[in-house]
Amino acid sequence: MSSRPLRSDPVSPALPPASVALMSLLALLVLITGSVAAASLPRSPAAPFRVLVYSGAAHPSQDTVRAGVEAVRGLGVRNGFGVEATDDPAVFNDTDLARFHAVVFNNTASAPGRAGALDEGGRAALRRYIRAGGGWVGLHDASASTGEWDWYEGLVGAALDRRTPVQTGRVEVLDHAHPSTGGLPDLWERTEEWLDWRTDPTSTVHTLAQIRVRDGIAGLGAGVDHPWSWCQIYDGGRSWFTAGGHAPSAFLDDAFLAHLLGGIEWAAGARPGDCSATQAGSFQRTPLTAGGLLDPVDVAVAPDRRVFVARRTGELEVVDQRTMRVSTPLDLAYPPETVARSGGLSALVLDPGFAENAWLYLLRSDATGGRLFLSRFTADGDTIDPASEKRLLALPGRRTTAGGPPPPSGSLVFDREGRLYVATGDVTPPDAPDAHSDLRGAVLRITPQDDGTYTVPEGNLFRAGTAGARPEIYATGMRNPFRVTVDPASGTPAAAATAPDGTVEYVRITGPGQVGRPYCSGGAAQAHQAADCPRATGVPAASAGRHGAGALSGSVYDYDPESLYRTKFPEYFDGKWLTYDVVGRRFTTHSFQRAHQTFSDPRFGPVEVGELHSVNGLFGDMEWHRPTSAVFGPDGALYVVDTGLDSGTGRDGGNEGAGVFRIDHVGDGRSPGAGITVDRDSGSAPLTVAFEGAGSGAAGRARVTYAWDFDGDGGTDSTEANPSYTYRTEGRFAARLLVTGPEGTTATAGHEITVGNTRPRITVRRSPDGGMFRPGDALAFTVGVKDDEDGATTPVDCARILVRSEAGRPGPLRPLAGSRECRGSIATEAGDASRSGALRITARYTDRGAPNAPELTGSASLTVRTALQEAEGFTTTGGTHDGAVTGSRAHASGGRALTEIEDGDWIAFDPVHLGGIRSVTVGATACGLGGTVEFRAGSPDGPLLGSLTVPGAGAGDVSPTTALRNPGDSVRLYVVFTNSAWDSESPDLFTVDRLRFHGPGAGRTGAR
């Protein structure tokens, strides 16, 4: 190995003479000018290209270093690119670096002051080289070369924290599209010195491969994500890293050499590859609806990119993405009672031939909620004739007596053979004796016919004519299969279902069979052992969220290389199953084995096609409320329905945060954003509306232009950022904003304005906001309605008010004489001592519209709290030492408790009303220094309402109590933990499990 750049190295014999002449000419130009700026580096080189292998301050094993150099040289010879090698840091200057398209850091470990490390001049040259578009490749110990150099740590992507002993494990290959991992097996068995990182780089880089942590690699740190190889665009250049290459044997492995070759070629710009697929900020979310969205549950996208949205309240809406106009071609007009007690409109799908036949299918309740229909309708442009309905199936409806509406369950999806899968959902007991004649809680498979009937395809669970069984059933035993999808490539259905024990199962249904209870024997509906049943293939279950709704199934992505849509999802996601967690408010991707594999290590059994390979997070930088549907459109974008918080606080009558969103992959260059806010969205004519292009603009303060169309006629009415407009005629108008950014990129937003009718204003009162109740209490409330068109003296129609609550079952509303108010109560369930949390009472009222304007909905809500509050259910935490941390504690109620409590930390609950509350008991574990718990109103140093002491370690579980003073109003209640004797060398104060408030609270005792 030379100590200087091998400028005289002959070019590989594989290179043509013309290439040699070209490279000689470039070298001559360097000598003539004396200095070539790094900006002159070719950004898209044609082969051949040149690579510098740098080994200064390298790995302690010189055998490994030499093996790395020879491996890259060999790759150059076989693949037609030039290679030079050195350990002399003097090569890091603008002139020398300009000769290379990529620099390989060959196990370098150039800590400050170490021989061969880069000095300030060399570091500056490397920065200029990368910023000019240069490529960087790092092998194994290159991640240890950081020292105090933060920029370099960013270039690598992570800093080495510790190493494990050499041992055998497996690497999960996630990206089968990138040139460095495309040819690798799904599970790559390797004997390695495995590396841990100071900070998990998952969100800042694109992970190509990760360590399979469940292989039990000794010495590997805790955590789910352990990236092993990744890439990124960093500071203008290309960076690729692999944790492999710790020993000479790695460079004799053909698979590792192929991995390294792909990384070098990508870093040098010689081969394309997306390195943004999983990075935070690589996706852009565009709202397709703005305000007033009540109970959206499902979405489908037509070939012309019109977006169909199903709302549980019975409306089917269509969003035209060109104009952002929202129309309602079908309204099933469910009364409030049906919406409150049944599934309502729960699913939709477009026929595979929709472009020609305009057929769409709905899964819906009838007007009473007593039956559930699978119906086909025919669209005619933006209208749907209710008379076009063809009812394919009818089955008993889903009704609930619990608080709040049934969870959004049931879905529809076609496979490529034109077979329709129907997940019917269920809230009935899962072990009913007539299970196989009951289509609820099952996945059905039928083939719709042109005349509005259906046939049953071959291969379902039961043959036609089987006694006590319905042939439409494909898979059964799932208590509530919320969503079902079909892998377009394999035709395999997949679903997320709630199991009888309350967990959520991710299930790939590889054939007809039983997924869970009830069990069967020989096709008969009997309660036997699971082994007696044909069974579908299940993926390991995950925890369900509260109220039985946890993770839901999205689509399996089918990458279309022919699609011209610029921001479609990249090939990385091809074949991955997207899932989303309603309660955890997060998205994940499930990858599955693409081939059978066996392994040499006896610890690792064989794996088969279709087994779960890996689970990874997605959209970690996006905030969600309750996503309930996510499907890929024909354009390769993802369309998501978020039902919002169901808080009713929005003045537009919709769920807070609800919307339909399109998610585009924008990679390293963001498109402009578009968003609209208005000071009012309804009123009598003439109506002047102030618009703001809030949320609009482009990254880096790039210049954008605005084009507003207020009346929906297709013209441009204003080019200001924040204009106003006066509507003089009555009706519903779709205002549209078109934002144009650099290079012609555009974004669109819309907002509906109603002229001639004013949105009703709703109040919910009597139970104080944040008031406490005990299980079994009846919570009284009053709903007030103000409507400008109806006037102050017109009695309100209480039947038009929809009340929901997670606290319990609302009773009928009664009008209050002489006012526009209705009175009602909510019966909470007695004996539910474990119930904890902040629960909403939400009221919505829909007016009757006006002659030239549509109906409008107003809403409002208040919060009630159970007398038992789990400490980890706080609204927020903070304090001198960044607040408390929720930790797993097996003995705690709910399995979790507050930990890492230090002097000055606090938690807060908001809102809280202490009317009728006399005292509070804190359930804590005296496992530390001990201290004081203070209850304060409004702020951590606000008025003191009460305090108690938790003893130090040795006292075990304790339950001290203090009297509480009522501040009179709803407040943010701060629980402050203090002990002035605490310092950084002291243990934590204690752990806190729960708070139990004593007194009648806001409720009155119901019948017992």
CSV table of C-alpha atoms in Angstrom, one decimal, residues 507-847:
chain,number,residue,atom,x,y,z
A,507,VAL,CA,-53.0,-11.8,9.6
A,508,ARG,CA,-51.9,-12.9,6.1
A,509,ILE,CA,-54.7,-15.2,4.9
A,510,THR,CA,-52.8,-17.6,2.7
A,511,GLY,CA,-55.8,-19.9,2.2
A,512,PRO,CA,-59.3,-20.4,3.4
A,513,GLY,CA,-59.5,-21.3,7.1
A,514,GLN,CA,-60.0,-20.4,10.7
A,515,VAL,CA,-58.0,-17.4,11.9
A,516,GLY,CA,-59.3,-17.6,15.5
A,517,ARG,CA,-62.3,-18.6,17.5
A,518,PRO,CA,-64.9,-20.1,17.2
A,519,TYR,CA,-63.2,-23.3,16.3
A,520,CYS,CA,-64.6,-26.0,14.1
A,521,SER,CA,-64.4,-29.7,13.3
A,522,GLY,CA,-65.0,-31.1,9.9
A,523,GLY,CA,-66.8,-28.0,8.8
A,524,ALA,CA,-69.4,-28.2,11.6
A,525,ALA,CA,-69.8,-25.2,13.9
A,526,GLN,CA,-68.6,-26.7,17.1
A,527,ALA,CA,-66.3,-25.5,19.9
A,528,HIS,CA,-63.3,-27.8,19.4
A,529,GLN,CA,-59.6,-27.3,19.6
A,530,ALA,CA,-57.8,-25.1,17.0
A,531,ALA,CA,-56.0,-28.1,15.7
A,532,ASP,CA,-59.3,-29.5,14.4
A,533,CYS,CA,-59.6,-26.6,11.9
A,534,PRO,CA,-58.1,-25.6,8.7
A,535,ARG,CA,-56.2,-22.4,9.6
A,536,ALA,CA,-55.0,-19.3,7.9
A,537,THR,CA,-51.5,-18.1,8.4
A,538,GLY,CA,-51.1,-15.4,11.1
A,539,VAL,CA,-48.5,-12.8,11.7
A,540,PRO,CA,-47.6,-12.3,15.4
A,541,ALA,CA,-50.1,-10.2,17.2
A,542,ALA,CA,-49.6,-6.7,18.6
A,543,SER,CA,-51.4,-5.0,21.5
A,544,ALA,CA,-54.8,-3.5,20.8
A,545,GLY,CA,-55.7,0.0,21.7
A,546,ARG,CA,-58.5,1.0,24.1
A,547,HIS,CA,-62.1,0.2,22.9
A,548,GLY,CA,-60.7,-2.7,20.8
A,549,ALA,CA,-59.4,-0.6,17.9
A,550,GLY,CA,-55.6,-0.7,17.5
A,551,ALA,CA,-53.8,-1.4,14.3
A,552,LEU,CA,-55.6,-1.4,10.9
A,553,SER,CA,-54.6,-2.8,7.5
A,554,GLY,CA,-53.7,-0.5,4.7
A,555,SER,CA,-52.7,-1.5,1.2
A,556,VAL,CA,-49.8,-3.5,-0.2
A,557,TYR,CA,-47.9,-1.2,-2.6
A,558,ASP,CA,-47.6,-2.3,-6.2
A,559,TYR,CA,-44.9,-0.2,-7.8
A,560,ASP,CA,-45.5,0.8,-11.4
A,561,PRO,CA,-42.3,1.8,-13.2
A,562,GLU,CA,-44.5,3.0,-16.1
A,563,SER,CA,-46.4,5.6,-14.0
A,564,LEU,CA,-45.5,9.1,-14.9
A,565,TYR,CA,-46.7,10.6,-11.6
A,566,ARG,CA,-43.7,12.4,-10.4
A,567,THR,CA,-44.2,11.9,-6.7
A,568,LYS,CA,-45.3,8.3,-6.6
A,569,PHE,CA,-44.0,6.1,-3.8
A,570,PRO,CA,-40.5,4.7,-4.7
A,571,GLU,CA,-39.8,1.1,-5.6
A,572,TYR,CA,-38.5,0.5,-2.0
A,573,PHE,CA,-42.1,0.0,-0.9
A,574,ASP,CA,-43.0,-2.6,-3.6
A,575,GLY,CA,-44.7,-5.5,-1.9
A,576,LYS,CA,-44.6,-4.0,1.5
A,577,TRP,CA,-47.8,-4.0,3.6
A,578,LEU,CA,-48.7,-0.7,5.1
A,579,THR,CA,-50.5,-0.8,8.5
A,580,TYR,CA,-51.5,2.0,10.9
A,581,ASP,CA,-52.3,2.2,14.5
A,582,VAL,CA,-55.4,4.2,15.4
A,583,VAL,CA,-54.5,4.5,19.1
A,584,GLY,CA,-50.7,4.9,18.7
A,585,ARG,CA,-51.2,7.3,15.7
A,586,ARG,CA,-48.4,5.8,13.7
A,587,PHE,CA,-47.8,4.0,10.4
A,588,THR,CA,-45.7,0.9,9.9
A,589,THR,CA,-44.6,-1.2,7.0
A,590,HIS,CA,-44.6,-5.0,7.2
A,591,SER,CA,-42.1,-6.8,4.9
A,592,PHE,CA,-42.4,-10.6,4.1
A,593,GLN,CA,-40.0,-13.3,3.0
A,594,ARG,CA,-39.8,-13.4,-0.8
A,595,ALA,CA,-38.1,-16.8,-0.9
A,596,HIS,CA,-37.4,-19.9,1.2
A,597,GLN,CA,-34.1,-19.8,3.1
A,598,THR,CA,-32.0,-22.1,5.3
A,599,PHE,CA,-29.0,-21.1,7.5
A,600,SER,CA,-25.8,-22.7,8.7
A,601,ASP,CA,-26.2,-21.7,12.3
A,602,PRO,CA,-28.3,-24.3,14.1
A,603,ARG,CA,-30.0,-21.5,16.1
A,604,PHE,CA,-31.8,-20.3,13.0
A,605,GLY,CA,-34.5,-22.5,11.6
A,606,PRO,CA,-35.6,-22.4,8.0
A,607,VAL,CA,-38.0,-19.6,6.9
A,608,GLU,CA,-40.6,-19.8,4.2
A,609,VAL,CA,-42.1,-17.5,1.6
A,610,GLY,CA,-44.7,-15.2,3.2
A,611,GLU,CA,-43.3,-15.3,6.8
A,612,LEU,CA,-43.0,-11.9,8.5
A,613,HIS,CA,-39.6,-10.5,7.7
A,614,SER,CA,-39.5,-7.0,9.4
A,615,VAL,CA,-41.6,-4.2,10.7
A,616,ASN,CA,-40.5,-0.6,10.4
A,617,GLY,CA,-42.0,2.8,11.2
A,618,LEU,CA,-43.0,5.4,8.6
A,619,PHE,CA,-44.0,9.1,8.5
A,620,GLY,CA,-42.4,9.6,11.9
A,621,ASP,CA,-42.4,13.3,11.4
A,622,MET,CA,-46.1,13.6,10.7
A,623,GLU,CA,-48.8,14.0,13.4
A,624,TRP,CA,-51.9,11.9,13.1
A,625,HIS,CA,-55.1,11.7,15.2
A,626,ARG,CA,-57.1,8.5,14.3
A,627,PRO,CA,-56.2,7.3,10.8
A,628,THR,CA,-58.8,4.7,9.7
A,629,SER,CA,-58.2,4.1,6.1
A,630,ALA,CA,-55.1,4.3,3.9
A,631,VAL,CA,-55.0,3.1,0.2
A,632,PHE,CA,-52.7,3.7,-2.7
A,633,GLY,CA,-54.2,5.4,-5.6
A,634,PRO,CA,-53.6,4.6,-9.3
A,635,ASP,CA,-51.0,7.4,-9.3
A,636,GLY,CA,-48.8,5.7,-6.7
A,637,ALA,CA,-49.7,8.3,-4.0
A,638,LEU,CA,-51.1,7.3,-0.6
A,639,TYR,CA,-54.6,8.5,0.4
A,640,VAL,CA,-55.3,8.6,4.1
A,641,VAL,CA,-58.5,9.2,6.0
A,642,ASP,CA,-58.0,10.6,9.5
A,643,THR,CA,-61.2,10.7,11.6
A,644,GLY,CA,-59.8,13.3,13.9
A,645,LEU,CA,-60.2,13.6,17.6
A,646,ASP,CA,-64.0,13.4,17.6
A,647,SER,CA,-63.8,16.4,20.0
A,648,GLY,CA,-66.5,18.5,18.4
A,649,THR,CA,-64.6,21.7,19.2
A,650,GLY,CA,-64.4,22.9,15.6
A,651,ARG,CA,-66.7,25.7,14.7
A,652,ASP,CA,-67.1,24.0,11.3
A,653,GLY,CA,-69.0,21.1,12.8
A,654,GLY,CA,-66.5,18.5,11.9
A,655,ASN,CA,-64.2,16.3,13.9
A,656,GLU,CA,-61.2,18.2,15.2
A,657,GLY,CA,-58.2,17.3,12.9
A,658,ALA,CA,-60.3,15.1,10.6
A,659,GLY,CA,-59.4,15.1,6.9
A,660,VAL,CA,-58.6,13.3,3.8
A,661,PHE,CA,-54.9,13.6,2.8
A,662,ARG,CA,-52.7,12.7,-0.1
A,663,ILE,CA,-49.2,11.7,0.7
A,664,ASP,CA,-46.5,12.2,-2.0
A,665,HIS,CA,-42.9,11.1,-2.0
A,666,VAL,CA,-40.9,14.2,-2.6
A,667,GLY,CA,-37.5,12.8,-1.7
A,668,ASP,CA,-34.8,15.4,-1.3
A,669,GLY,CA,-36.7,18.3,-3.0
A,670,ARG,CA,-40.0,19.4,-1.5
A,671,SER,CA,-42.9,20.6,-3.6
A,672,PRO,CA,-44.6,23.8,-2.4
A,673,GLY,CA,-47.3,23.5,0.2
A,674,ALA,CA,-50.8,24.9,0.0
A,675,GLY,CA,-53.2,25.6,2.8
A,676,ILE,CA,-56.2,27.9,3.4
A,677,THR,CA,-57.7,29.4,6.5
A,678,VAL,CA,-60.7,31.7,6.6
A,679,ASP,CA,-62.3,34.0,9.1
A,680,ARG,CA,-65.8,32.6,8.3
A,681,ASP,CA,-67.1,29.8,6.1
A,682,SER,CA,-70.8,30.6,6.1
A,683,GLY,CA,-73.3,33.4,6.5
A,684,SER,CA,-76.0,35.4,4.7
A,685,ALA,CA,-75.4,37.3,1.4
A,686,PRO,CA,-73.4,39.5,0.8
A,687,LEU,CA,-70.7,37.5,2.7
A,688,THR,CA,-67.1,38.9,2.8
A,689,VAL,CA,-64.5,36.2,3.6
A,690,ALA,CA,-60.9,36.9,4.5
A,691,PHE,CA,-58.6,34.2,3.1
A,692,GLU,CA,-55.1,33.4,4.2
A,693,GLY,CA,-52.7,31.1,2.4
A,694,ALA,CA,-51.6,29.6,5.7
A,695,GLY,CA,-49.2,26.7,5.3
A,696,SER,CA,-48.3,27.7,1.8
A,697,GLY,CA,-44.8,28.3,0.5
A,698,ALA,CA,-41.7,26.3,-0.4
A,699,ALA,CA,-38.7,25.1,1.5
A,700,GLY,CA,-35.8,27.5,2.0
A,701,ARG,CA,-38.0,30.5,1.4
A,702,ALA,CA,-38.1,29.9,-2.3
A,703,ARG,CA,-40.4,32.2,-4.2
A,704,VAL,CA,-43.9,31.1,-4.9
A,705,THR,CA,-46.9,32.6,-6.7
A,706,TYR,CA,-50.6,32.4,-5.7
A,707,ALA,CA,-53.6,32.0,-7.9
A,708,TRP,CA,-57.0,32.1,-6.1
A,709,ASP,CA,-60.4,31.0,-7.7
A,710,PHE,CA,-63.1,32.0,-5.1
A,711,ASP,CA,-66.2,31.1,-7.1
A,712,GLY,CA,-65.2,27.9,-8.8
A,713,ASP,CA,-65.5,29.2,-12.4
A,714,GLY,CA,-61.9,28.2,-13.2
A,715,GLY,CA,-60.6,31.8,-13.4
A,716,THR,CA,-58.0,33.5,-11.3
A,717,ASP,CA,-59.6,36.0,-9.0
A,718,SER,CA,-56.6,37.1,-7.0
A,719,THR,CA,-52.8,36.6,-6.9
A,720,GLU,CA,-52.3,37.9,-3.3
A,721,ALA,CA,-51.2,35.7,-0.5
A,722,ASN,CA,-54.0,36.8,1.9
A,723,PRO,CA,-56.9,38.3,-0.1
A,724,SER,CA,-60.5,38.8,0.7
A,725,TYR,CA,-63.6,38.2,-1.4
A,726,THR,CA,-67.3,39.1,-1.2
A,727,TYR,CA,-69.9,36.6,-2.2
A,728,ARG,CA,-73.1,38.2,-3.4
A,729,THR,CA,-75.2,35.2,-4.5
A,730,GLU,CA,-76.4,32.3,-2.4
A,731,GLY,CA,-75.1,28.8,-2.7
A,732,ARG,CA,-72.1,26.6,-1.9
A,733,PHE,CA,-68.8,27.6,-3.5
A,734,ALA,CA,-65.5,25.8,-3.7
A,735,ALA,CA,-62.6,28.3,-3.2
A,736,ARG,CA,-59.3,27.0,-4.6
A,737,LEU,CA,-55.7,28.1,-4.1
A,738,LEU,CA,-53.0,27.1,-6.6
A,739,VAL,CA,-49.4,27.6,-5.3
A,740,THR,CA,-46.6,27.4,-7.9
A,741,GLY,CA,-43.0,26.9,-6.7
A,742,PRO,CA,-39.6,26.5,-8.2
A,743,GLU,CA,-39.3,24.6,-11.5
A,744,GLY,CA,-43.1,24.7,-12.0
A,745,THR,CA,-44.0,22.5,-9.0
A,746,THR,CA,-47.5,23.1,-7.8
A,747,ALA,CA,-49.8,22.4,-4.8
A,748,THR,CA,-53.5,23.0,-4.5
A,749,ALA,CA,-55.9,23.5,-1.5
A,750,GLY,CA,-59.6,24.1,-1.3
A,751,HIS,CA,-62.2,25.4,1.1
A,752,GLU,CA,-66.0,25.3,0.9
A,753,ILE,CA,-67.9,28.5,1.5
A,754,THR,CA,-71.7,28.5,2.1
A,755,VAL,CA,-73.7,31.6,1.4
A,756,GLY,CA,-77.3,31.9,2.5
A,757,ASN,CA,-77.1,29.7,5.6
A,758,THR,CA,-75.1,30.2,8.8
A,759,ARG,CA,-73.5,27.3,10.7
A,760,PRO,CA,-75.4,26.7,14.0
A,761,ARG,CA,-73.5,27.4,17.2
A,762,ILE,CA,-73.6,24.6,19.8
A,763,THR,CA,-72.9,24.6,23.5
A,764,VAL,CA,-72.6,21.7,25.9
A,765,ARG,CA,-72.8,22.5,29.6
A,766,ARG,CA,-74.0,21.6,33.1
A,767,SER,CA,-71.5,18.8,33.6
A,768,PRO,CA,-68.4,21.0,34.2
A,769,ASP,CA,-65.5,20.7,31.7
A,770,GLY,CA,-63.1,18.3,33.3
A,771,GLY,CA,-65.5,17.2,36.0
A,772,MET,CA,-65.0,13.9,37.8
A,773,PHE,CA,-67.4,10.9,37.9
A,774,ARG,CA,-67.4,7.4,39.3
A,775,PRO,CA,-68.5,4.2,37.4
A,776,GLY,CA,-72.2,3.9,37.6
A,777,ASP,CA,-72.9,7.6,37.9
A,778,ALA,CA,-75.3,9.3,35.6
A,779,LEU,CA,-73.9,12.4,33.9
A,780,ALA,CA,-76.5,15.1,33.2
A,781,PHE,CA,-75.8,17.6,30.4
A,782,THR,CA,-77.6,20.3,28.4
A,783,VAL,CA,-77.1,21.1,24.7
A,784,GLY,CA,-77.9,24.6,23.5
A,785,VAL,CA,-78.4,25.5,19.8
A,786,LYS,CA,-78.2,29.0,18.2
A,787,ASP,CA,-79.1,29.3,14.6
A,788,ASP,CA,-79.3,32.7,12.8
A,789,GLU,CA,-81.9,31.5,10.2
A,790,ASP,CA,-84.2,29.8,12.8
A,791,GLY,CA,-84.2,32.7,15.2
A,792,ALA,CA,-84.1,32.8,19.0
A,793,THR,CA,-87.7,31.7,19.6
A,794,THR,CA,-88.0,28.7,17.4
A,795,PRO,CA,-87.8,25.5,19.4
A,796,VAL,CA,-84.9,23.3,18.6
A,797,ASP,CA,-85.6,19.8,17.2
A,798,CYS,CA,-83.8,17.6,19.8
A,799,ALA,CA,-84.0,14.6,17.3
A,800,ARG,CA,-81.5,16.4,15.1
A,801,ILE,CA,-78.9,16.5,17.8
A,802,LEU,CA,-76.4,13.6,17.9
A,803,VAL,CA,-74.7,13.0,21.2
A,804,ARG,CA,-71.7,10.7,21.6
A,805,SER,CA,-69.6,9.8,24.6
A,806,GLU,CA,-66.9,7.3,25.5
A,807,ALA,CA,-68.1,7.6,29.1
A,808,GLY,CA,-71.3,5.7,28.5
A,809,ARG,CA,-74.6,5.4,26.7
A,810,PRO,CA,-76.5,8.7,26.0
A,811,GLY,CA,-80.2,8.6,26.7
A,812,PRO,CA,-82.9,10.4,24.7
A,813,LEU,CA,-82.8,14.2,24.7
A,814,ARG,CA,-85.8,16.3,26.0
A,815,PRO,CA,-86.5,19.9,25.0
A,816,LEU,CA,-86.3,22.5,27.7
A,817,ALA,CA,-89.5,24.7,27.6
A,818,GLY,CA,-89.0,28.3,26.6
A,819,SER,CA,-85.4,27.8,25.3
A,820,ARG,CA,-83.4,26.4,22.4
A,821,GLU,CA,-81.9,23.8,24.6
A,822,CYS,CA,-82.2,20.0,25.1
A,823,ARG,CA,-81.5,18.1,28.3
A,824,GLY,CA,-80.1,14.5,28.5
A,825,SER,CA,-77.9,12.2,30.6
A,826,ILE,CA,-75.3,9.6,30.1
A,827,ALA,CA,-75.4,6.3,31.9
A,828,THR,CA,-71.9,5.1,32.8
A,829,GLU,CA,-71.2,1.4,33.5
A,830,ALA,CA,-71.2,0.4,37.1
A,831,GLY,CA,-68.3,-1.7,38.5
A,832,ASP,CA,-65.8,-0.6,35.9
A,833,ALA,CA,-63.2,0.3,38.6
A,834,SER,CA,-60.3,0.1,36.2
A,835,ARG,CA,-61.7,2.7,33.8
A,836,SER,CA,-59.4,5.7,33.6
A,837,GLY,CA,-58.9,8.7,31.4
A,838,ALA,CA,-60.3,11.9,29.9
A,839,LEU,CA,-63.5,11.1,28.0
A,840,ARG,CA,-65.5,13.4,25.7
A,841,ILE,CA,-69.2,14.3,25.6
A,842,THR,CA,-69.7,15.6,22.0
A,843,ALA,CA,-72.9,17.1,20.6
A,844,ARG,CA,-73.6,17.9,16.9
A,845,TYR,CA,-76.6,19.6,15.4
A,846,THR,CA,-77.5,19.8,11.7
A,847,ASP,CA,-79.8,22.6,10.7
